[in-house]
mmCIF file with all atom_site columns, C-alpha atoms in Angstrom:
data_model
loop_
_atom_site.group_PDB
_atom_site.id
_atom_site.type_symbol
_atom_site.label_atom_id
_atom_site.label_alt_id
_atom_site.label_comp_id
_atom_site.label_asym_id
_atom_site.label_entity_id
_atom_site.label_seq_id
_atom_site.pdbx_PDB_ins_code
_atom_site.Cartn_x
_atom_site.Cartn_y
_atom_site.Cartn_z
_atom_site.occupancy
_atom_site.B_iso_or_equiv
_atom_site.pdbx_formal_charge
_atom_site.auth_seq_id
_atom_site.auth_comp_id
_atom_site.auth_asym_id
_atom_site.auth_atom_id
_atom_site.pdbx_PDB_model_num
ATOM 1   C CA . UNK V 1 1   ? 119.849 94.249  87.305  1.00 34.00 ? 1   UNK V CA 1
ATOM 2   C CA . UNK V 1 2   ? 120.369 97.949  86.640  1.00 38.00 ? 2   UNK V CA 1
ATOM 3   C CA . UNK V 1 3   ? 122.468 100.127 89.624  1.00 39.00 ? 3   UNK V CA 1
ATOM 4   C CA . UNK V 1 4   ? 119.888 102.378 90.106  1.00 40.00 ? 4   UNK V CA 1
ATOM 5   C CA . UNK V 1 5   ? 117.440 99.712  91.188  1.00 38.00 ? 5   UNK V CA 1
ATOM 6   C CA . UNK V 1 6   ? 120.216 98.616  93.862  1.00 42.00 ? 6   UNK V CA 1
ATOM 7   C CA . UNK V 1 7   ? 118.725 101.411 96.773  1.00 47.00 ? 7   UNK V CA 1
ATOM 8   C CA . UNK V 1 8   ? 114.878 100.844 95.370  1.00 44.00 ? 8   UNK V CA 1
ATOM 9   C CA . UNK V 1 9   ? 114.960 97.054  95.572  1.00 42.00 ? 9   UNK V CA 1
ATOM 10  C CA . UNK V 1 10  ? 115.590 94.478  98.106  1.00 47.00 ? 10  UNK V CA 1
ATOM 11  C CA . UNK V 1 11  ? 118.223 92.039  97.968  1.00 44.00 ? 11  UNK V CA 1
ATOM 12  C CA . UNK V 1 12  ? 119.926 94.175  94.722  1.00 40.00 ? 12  UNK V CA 1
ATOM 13  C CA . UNK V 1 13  ? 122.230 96.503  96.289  1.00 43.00 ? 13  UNK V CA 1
ATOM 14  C CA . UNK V 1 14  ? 125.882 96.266  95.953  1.00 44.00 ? 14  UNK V CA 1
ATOM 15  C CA . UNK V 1 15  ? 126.582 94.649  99.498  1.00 42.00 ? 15  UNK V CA 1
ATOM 16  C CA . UNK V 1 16  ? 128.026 97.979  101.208 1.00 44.00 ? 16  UNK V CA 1
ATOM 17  C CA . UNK V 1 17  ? 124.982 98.417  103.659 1.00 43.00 ? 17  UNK V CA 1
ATOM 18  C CA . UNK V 1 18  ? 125.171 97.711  107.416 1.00 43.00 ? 18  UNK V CA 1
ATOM 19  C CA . UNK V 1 19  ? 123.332 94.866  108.182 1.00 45.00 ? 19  UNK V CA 1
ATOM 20  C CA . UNK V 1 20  ? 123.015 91.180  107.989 1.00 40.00 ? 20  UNK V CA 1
ATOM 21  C CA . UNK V 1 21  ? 120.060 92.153  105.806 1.00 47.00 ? 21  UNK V CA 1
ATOM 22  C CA . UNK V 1 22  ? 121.804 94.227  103.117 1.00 53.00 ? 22  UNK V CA 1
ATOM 23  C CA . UNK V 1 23  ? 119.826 97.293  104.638 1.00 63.00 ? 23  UNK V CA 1
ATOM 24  C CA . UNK V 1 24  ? 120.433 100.187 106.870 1.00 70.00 ? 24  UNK V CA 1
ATOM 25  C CA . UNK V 1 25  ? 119.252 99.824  110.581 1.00 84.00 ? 25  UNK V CA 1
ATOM 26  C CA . UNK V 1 26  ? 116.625 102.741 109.929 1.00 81.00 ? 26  UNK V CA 1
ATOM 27  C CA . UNK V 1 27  ? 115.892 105.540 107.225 1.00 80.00 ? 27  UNK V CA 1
ATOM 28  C CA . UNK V 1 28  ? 118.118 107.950 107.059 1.00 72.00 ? 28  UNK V CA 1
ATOM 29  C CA . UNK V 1 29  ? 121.032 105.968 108.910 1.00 76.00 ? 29  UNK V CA 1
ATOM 30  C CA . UNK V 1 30  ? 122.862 106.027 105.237 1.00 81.00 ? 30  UNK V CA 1
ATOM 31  C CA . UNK V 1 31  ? 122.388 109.714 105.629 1.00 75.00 ? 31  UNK V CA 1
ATOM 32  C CA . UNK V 1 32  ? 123.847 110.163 109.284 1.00 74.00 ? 32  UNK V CA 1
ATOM 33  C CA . UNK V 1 33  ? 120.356 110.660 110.322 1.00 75.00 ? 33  UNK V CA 1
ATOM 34  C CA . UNK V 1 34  ? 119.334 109.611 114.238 1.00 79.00 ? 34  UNK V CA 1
ATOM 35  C CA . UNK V 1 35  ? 116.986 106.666 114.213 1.00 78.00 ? 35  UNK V CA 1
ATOM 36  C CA . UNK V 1 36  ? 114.218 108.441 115.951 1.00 79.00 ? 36  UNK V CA 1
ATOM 37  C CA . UNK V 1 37  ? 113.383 111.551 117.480 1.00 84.00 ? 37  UNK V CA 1
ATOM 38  C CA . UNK V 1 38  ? 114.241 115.414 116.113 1.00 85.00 ? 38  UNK V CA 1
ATOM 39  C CA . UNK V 1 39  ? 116.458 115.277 113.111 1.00 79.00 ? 39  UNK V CA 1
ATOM 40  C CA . UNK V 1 40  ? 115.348 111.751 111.932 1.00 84.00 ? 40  UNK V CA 1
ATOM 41  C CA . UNK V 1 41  ? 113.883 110.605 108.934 1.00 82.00 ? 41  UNK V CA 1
ATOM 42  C CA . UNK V 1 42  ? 110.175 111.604 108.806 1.00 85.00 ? 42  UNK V CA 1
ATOM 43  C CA . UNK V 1 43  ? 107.890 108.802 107.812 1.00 85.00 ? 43  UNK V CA 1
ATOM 44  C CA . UNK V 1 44  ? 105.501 108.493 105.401 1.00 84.00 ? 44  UNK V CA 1
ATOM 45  C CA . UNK V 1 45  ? 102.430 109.095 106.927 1.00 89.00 ? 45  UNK V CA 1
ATOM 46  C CA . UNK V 1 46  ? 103.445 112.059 108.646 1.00 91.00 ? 46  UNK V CA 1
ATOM 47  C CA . UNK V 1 47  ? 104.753 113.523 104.500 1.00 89.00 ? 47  UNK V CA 1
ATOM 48  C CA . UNK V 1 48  ? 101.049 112.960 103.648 1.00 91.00 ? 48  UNK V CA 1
ATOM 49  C CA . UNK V 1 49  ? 99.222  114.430 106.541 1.00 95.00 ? 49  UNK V CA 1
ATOM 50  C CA . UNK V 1 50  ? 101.334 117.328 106.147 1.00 94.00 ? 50  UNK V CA 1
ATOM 51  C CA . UNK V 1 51  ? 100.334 117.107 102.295 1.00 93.00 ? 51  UNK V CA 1
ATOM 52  C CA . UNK V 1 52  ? 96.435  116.410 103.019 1.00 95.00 ? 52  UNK V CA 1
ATOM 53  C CA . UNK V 1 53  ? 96.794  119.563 105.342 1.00 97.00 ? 53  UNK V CA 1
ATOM 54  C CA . UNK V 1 54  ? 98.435  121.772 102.656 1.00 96.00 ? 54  UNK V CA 1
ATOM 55  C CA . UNK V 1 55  ? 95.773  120.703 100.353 1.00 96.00 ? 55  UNK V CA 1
ATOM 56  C CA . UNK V 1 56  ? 92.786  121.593 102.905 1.00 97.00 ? 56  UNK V CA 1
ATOM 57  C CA . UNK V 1 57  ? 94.666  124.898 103.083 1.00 97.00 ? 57  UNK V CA 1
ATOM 58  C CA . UNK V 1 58  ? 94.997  125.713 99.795  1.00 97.00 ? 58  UNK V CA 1
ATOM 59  C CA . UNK V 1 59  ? 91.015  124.953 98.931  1.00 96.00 ? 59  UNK V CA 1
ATOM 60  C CA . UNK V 1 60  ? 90.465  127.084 102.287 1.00 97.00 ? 60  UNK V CA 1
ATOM 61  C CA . UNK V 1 61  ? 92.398  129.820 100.749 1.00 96.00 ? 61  UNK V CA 1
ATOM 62  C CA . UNK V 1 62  ? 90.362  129.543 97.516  1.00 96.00 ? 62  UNK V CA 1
ATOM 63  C CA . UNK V 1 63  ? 86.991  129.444 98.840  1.00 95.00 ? 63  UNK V CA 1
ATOM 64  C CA . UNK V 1 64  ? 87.391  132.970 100.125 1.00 95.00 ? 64  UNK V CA 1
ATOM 65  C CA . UNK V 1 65  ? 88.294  134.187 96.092  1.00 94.00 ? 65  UNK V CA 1
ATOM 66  C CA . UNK V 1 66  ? 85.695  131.448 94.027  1.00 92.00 ? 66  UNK V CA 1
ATOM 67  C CA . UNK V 1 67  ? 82.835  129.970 95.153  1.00 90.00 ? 67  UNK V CA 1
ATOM 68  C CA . UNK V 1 68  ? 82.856  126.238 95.304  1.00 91.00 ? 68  UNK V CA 1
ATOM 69  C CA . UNK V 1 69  ? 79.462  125.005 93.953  1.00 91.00 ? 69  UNK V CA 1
ATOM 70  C CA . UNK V 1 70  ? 79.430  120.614 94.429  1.00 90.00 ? 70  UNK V CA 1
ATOM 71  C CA . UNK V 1 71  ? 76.485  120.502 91.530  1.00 93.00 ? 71  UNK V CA 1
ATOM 72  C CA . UNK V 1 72  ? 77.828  122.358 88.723  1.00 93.00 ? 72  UNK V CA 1
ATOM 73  C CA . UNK V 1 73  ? 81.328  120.358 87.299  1.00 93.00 ? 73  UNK V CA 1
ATOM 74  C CA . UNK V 1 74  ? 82.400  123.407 85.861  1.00 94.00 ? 74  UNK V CA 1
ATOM 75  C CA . UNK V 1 75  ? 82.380  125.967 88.830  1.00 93.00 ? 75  UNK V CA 1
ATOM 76  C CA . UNK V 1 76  ? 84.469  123.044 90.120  1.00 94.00 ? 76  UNK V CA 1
ATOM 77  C CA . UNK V 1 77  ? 87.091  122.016 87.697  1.00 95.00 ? 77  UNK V CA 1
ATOM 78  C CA . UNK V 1 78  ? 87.644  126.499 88.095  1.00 95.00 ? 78  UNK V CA 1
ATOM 79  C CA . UNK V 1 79  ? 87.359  126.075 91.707  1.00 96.00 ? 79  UNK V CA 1
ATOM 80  C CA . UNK V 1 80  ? 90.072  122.994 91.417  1.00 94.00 ? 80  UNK V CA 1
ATOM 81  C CA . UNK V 1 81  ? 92.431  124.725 88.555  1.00 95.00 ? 81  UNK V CA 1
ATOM 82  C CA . UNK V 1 82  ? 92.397  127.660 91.313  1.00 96.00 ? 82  UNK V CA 1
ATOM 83  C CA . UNK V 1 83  ? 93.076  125.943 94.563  1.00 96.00 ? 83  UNK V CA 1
ATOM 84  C CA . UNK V 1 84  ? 96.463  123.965 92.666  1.00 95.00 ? 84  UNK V CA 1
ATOM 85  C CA . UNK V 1 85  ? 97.600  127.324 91.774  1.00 96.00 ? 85  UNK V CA 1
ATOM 86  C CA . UNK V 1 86  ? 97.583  128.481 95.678  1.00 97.00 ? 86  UNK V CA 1
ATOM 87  C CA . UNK V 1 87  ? 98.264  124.605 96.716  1.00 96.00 ? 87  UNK V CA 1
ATOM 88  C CA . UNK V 1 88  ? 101.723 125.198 94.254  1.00 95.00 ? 88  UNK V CA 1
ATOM 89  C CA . UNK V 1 89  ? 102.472 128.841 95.444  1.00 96.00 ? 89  UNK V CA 1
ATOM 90  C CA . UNK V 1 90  ? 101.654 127.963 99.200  1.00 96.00 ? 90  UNK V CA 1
ATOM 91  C CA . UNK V 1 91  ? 104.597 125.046 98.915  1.00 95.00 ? 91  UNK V CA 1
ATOM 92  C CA . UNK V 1 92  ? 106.923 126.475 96.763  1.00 96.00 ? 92  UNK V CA 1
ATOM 93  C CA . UNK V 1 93  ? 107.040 129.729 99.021  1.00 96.00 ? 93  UNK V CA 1
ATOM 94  C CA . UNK V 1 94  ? 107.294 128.149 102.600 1.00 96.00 ? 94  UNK V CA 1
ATOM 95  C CA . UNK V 1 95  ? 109.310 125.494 101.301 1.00 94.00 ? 95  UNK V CA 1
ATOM 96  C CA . UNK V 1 96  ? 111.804 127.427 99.140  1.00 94.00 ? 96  UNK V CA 1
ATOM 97  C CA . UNK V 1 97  ? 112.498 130.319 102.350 1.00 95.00 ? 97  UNK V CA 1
ATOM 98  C CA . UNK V 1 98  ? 111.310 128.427 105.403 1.00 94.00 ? 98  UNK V CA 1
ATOM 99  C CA . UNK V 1 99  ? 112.083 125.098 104.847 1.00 92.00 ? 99  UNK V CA 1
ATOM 100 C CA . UNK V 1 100 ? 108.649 123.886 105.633 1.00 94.00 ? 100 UNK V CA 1
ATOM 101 C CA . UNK V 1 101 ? 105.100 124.332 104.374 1.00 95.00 ? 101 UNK V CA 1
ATOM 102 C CA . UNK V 1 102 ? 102.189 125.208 106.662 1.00 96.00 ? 102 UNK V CA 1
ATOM 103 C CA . UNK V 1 103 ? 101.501 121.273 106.862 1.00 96.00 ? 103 UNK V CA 1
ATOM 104 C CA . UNK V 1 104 ? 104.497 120.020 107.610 1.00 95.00 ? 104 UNK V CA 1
ATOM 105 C CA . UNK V 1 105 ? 104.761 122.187 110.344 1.00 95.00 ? 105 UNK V CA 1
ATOM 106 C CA . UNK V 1 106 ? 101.408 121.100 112.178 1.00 96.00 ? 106 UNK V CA 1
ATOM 107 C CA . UNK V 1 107 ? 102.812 117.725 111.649 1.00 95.00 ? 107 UNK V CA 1
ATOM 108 C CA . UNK V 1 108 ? 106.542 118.389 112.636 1.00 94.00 ? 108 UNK V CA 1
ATOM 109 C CA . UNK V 1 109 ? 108.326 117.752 109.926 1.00 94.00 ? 109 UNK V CA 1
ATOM 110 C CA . UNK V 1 110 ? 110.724 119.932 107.602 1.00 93.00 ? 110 UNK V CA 1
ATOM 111 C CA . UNK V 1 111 ? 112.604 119.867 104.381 1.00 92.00 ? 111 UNK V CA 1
ATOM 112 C CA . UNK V 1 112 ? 116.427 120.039 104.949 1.00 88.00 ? 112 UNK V CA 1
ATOM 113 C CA . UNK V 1 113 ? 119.258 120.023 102.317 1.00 89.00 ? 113 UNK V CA 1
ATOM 114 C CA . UNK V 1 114 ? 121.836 117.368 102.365 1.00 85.00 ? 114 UNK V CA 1
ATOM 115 C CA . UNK V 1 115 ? 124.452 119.639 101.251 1.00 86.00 ? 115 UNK V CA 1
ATOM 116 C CA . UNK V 1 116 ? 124.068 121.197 104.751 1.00 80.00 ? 116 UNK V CA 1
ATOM 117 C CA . UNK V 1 117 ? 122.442 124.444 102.950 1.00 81.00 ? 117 UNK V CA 1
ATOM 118 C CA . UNK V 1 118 ? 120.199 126.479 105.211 1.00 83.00 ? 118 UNK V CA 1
ATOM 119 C CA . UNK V 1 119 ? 117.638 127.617 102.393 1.00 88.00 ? 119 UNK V CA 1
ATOM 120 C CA . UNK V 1 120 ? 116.055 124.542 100.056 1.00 91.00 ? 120 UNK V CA 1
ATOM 121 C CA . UNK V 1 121 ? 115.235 127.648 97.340  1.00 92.00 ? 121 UNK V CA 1
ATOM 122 C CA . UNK V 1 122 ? 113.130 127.826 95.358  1.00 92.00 ? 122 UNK V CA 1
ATOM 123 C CA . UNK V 1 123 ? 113.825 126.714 92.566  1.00 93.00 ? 123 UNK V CA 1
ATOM 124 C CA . UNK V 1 124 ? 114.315 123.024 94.648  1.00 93.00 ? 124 UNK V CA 1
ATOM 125 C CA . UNK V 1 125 ? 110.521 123.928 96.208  1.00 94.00 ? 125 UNK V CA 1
ATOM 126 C CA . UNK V 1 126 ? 109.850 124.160 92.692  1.00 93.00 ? 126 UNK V CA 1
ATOM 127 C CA . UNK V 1 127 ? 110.776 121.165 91.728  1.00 92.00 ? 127 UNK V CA 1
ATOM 128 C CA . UNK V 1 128 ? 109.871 119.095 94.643  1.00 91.00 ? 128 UNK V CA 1
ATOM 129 C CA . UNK V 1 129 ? 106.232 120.810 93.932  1.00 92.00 ? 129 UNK V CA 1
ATOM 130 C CA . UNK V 1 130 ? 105.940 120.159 90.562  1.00 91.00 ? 130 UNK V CA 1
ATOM 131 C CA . UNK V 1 131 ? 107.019 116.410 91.130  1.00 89.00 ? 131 UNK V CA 1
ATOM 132 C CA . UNK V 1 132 ? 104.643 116.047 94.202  1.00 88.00 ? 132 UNK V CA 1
ATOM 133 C CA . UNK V 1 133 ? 102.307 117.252 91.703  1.00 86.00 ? 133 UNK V CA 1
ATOM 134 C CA . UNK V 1 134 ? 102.818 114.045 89.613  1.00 85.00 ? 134 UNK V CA 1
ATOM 135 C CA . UNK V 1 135 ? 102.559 111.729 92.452  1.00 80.00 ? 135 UNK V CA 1
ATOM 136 C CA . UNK V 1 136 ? 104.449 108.703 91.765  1.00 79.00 ? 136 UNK V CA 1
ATOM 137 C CA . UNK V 1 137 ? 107.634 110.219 92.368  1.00 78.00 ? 137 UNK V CA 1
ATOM 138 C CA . UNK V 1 138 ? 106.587 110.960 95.849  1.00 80.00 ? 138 UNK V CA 1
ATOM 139 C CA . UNK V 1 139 ? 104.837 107.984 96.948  1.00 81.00 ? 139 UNK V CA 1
ATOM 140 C CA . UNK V 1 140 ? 107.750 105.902 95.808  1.00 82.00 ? 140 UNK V CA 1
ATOM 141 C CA . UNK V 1 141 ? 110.077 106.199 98.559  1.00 80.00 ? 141 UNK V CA 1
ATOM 142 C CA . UNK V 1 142 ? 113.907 104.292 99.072  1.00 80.00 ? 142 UNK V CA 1
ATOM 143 C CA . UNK V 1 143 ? 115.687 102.637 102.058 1.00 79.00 ? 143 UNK V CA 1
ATOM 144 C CA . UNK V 1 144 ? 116.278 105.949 103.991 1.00 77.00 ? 144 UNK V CA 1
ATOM 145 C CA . UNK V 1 145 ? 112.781 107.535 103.044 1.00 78.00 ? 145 UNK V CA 1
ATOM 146 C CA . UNK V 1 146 ? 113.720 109.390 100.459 1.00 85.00 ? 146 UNK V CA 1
ATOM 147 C CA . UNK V 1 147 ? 111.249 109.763 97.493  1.00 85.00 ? 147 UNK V CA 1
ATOM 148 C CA . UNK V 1 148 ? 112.319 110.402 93.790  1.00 86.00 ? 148 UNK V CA 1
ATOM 149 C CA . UNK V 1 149 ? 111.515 114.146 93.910  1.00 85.00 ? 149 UNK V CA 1
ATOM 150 C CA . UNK V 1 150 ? 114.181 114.342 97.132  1.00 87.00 ? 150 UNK V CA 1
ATOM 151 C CA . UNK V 1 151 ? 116.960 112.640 95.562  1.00 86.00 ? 151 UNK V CA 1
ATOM 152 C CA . UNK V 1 152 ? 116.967 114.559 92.648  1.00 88.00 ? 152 UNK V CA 1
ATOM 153 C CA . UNK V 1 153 ? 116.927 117.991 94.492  1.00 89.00 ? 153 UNK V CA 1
ATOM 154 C CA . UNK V 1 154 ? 119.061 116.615 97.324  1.00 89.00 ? 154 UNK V CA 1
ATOM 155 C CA . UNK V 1 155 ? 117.138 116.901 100.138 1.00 89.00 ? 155 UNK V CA 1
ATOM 156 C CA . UNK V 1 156 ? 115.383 114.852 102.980 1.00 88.00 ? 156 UNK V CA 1
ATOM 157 C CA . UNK V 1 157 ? 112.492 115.286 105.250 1.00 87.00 ? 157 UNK V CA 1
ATOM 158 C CA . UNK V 1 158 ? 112.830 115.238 108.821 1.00 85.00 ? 158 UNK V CA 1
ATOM 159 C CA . UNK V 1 159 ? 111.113 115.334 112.306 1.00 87.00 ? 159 UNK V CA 1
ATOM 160 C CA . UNK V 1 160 ? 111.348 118.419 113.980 1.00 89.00 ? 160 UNK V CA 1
ATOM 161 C CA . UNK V 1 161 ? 109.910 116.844 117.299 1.00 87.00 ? 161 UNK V CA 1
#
């Protein structure tokens, strides 16, 4: 099989992990991650509530500028167009300076640089945006809980509490 499919698959990796089962203990154990608690690898669910929560934001947000109107599909698809543009802005400013977006902070989790660099940027909030935007790269996820989009900006998501 390919070496990239090594960390994505089971049973392909190269035999360096750290258990009988050819996987780490927990995400983010790879990374030097805790296994639970602040610091630790943020699961799933809590990376989409804190991306359903952005999203209810960002329509929020809109609302207030364009008038939402359920019967006509074309007040909509503006409405829609509009609330991506503040959905994108929204995460790729809190990201990029704070390290989180108004989601992931009401459900405790951050975005945190494996280079130990205190700002993501944004040009990485950018990125990790535009790929969220696309979907797949963010729903598929490796052995420490990393998705596509935080590999290739070299970053993780963690628990704050």
């Amino acid at each position: 099989m390919a070496r990239w499919t090594g960390e994505w698959l089971p049973g392909t990796g190269d035999g360096a992990q750290s258990t009988d089962e050819g996987g780490s203990r927990w995400p983010g154990e790879r990374l030097g991650l805790p296994e639970s608690g602040v610091g630790s690898a943020a699961s799933g669910g809590s990376r989409l509530l804190g991306l359903i929560v952005d999203l209810v934001i960002a329509a929020l947000v809109t609302a207030i500028f364009v008038r939402p109107d359920l019967q006509d599909p074309v007040a909509m698809q503006h409405f829609n167009l509009w609330s991506g543009g503040v959905w994108a802005v929204i995460s790729v400013v809190s990201a990029g300076f704070f390290g989180f977006t108004p989601g992931m902070g009401v459900v405790g989790v951050r975005v945190a640089r494996l280079d130990g660099g205190t700002l993501v940027g944004p040009l990485r909030a950018l990125v990790r945006a535009v790929l969220t935007f696309v979907l797949i790269p963010a729903a598929v996820r490796n052995a420490d809980g990393r998705s596509w989009l935080d590999r290739l900006t070299g970053t993780v998501v963690i628990r704050l509490r």
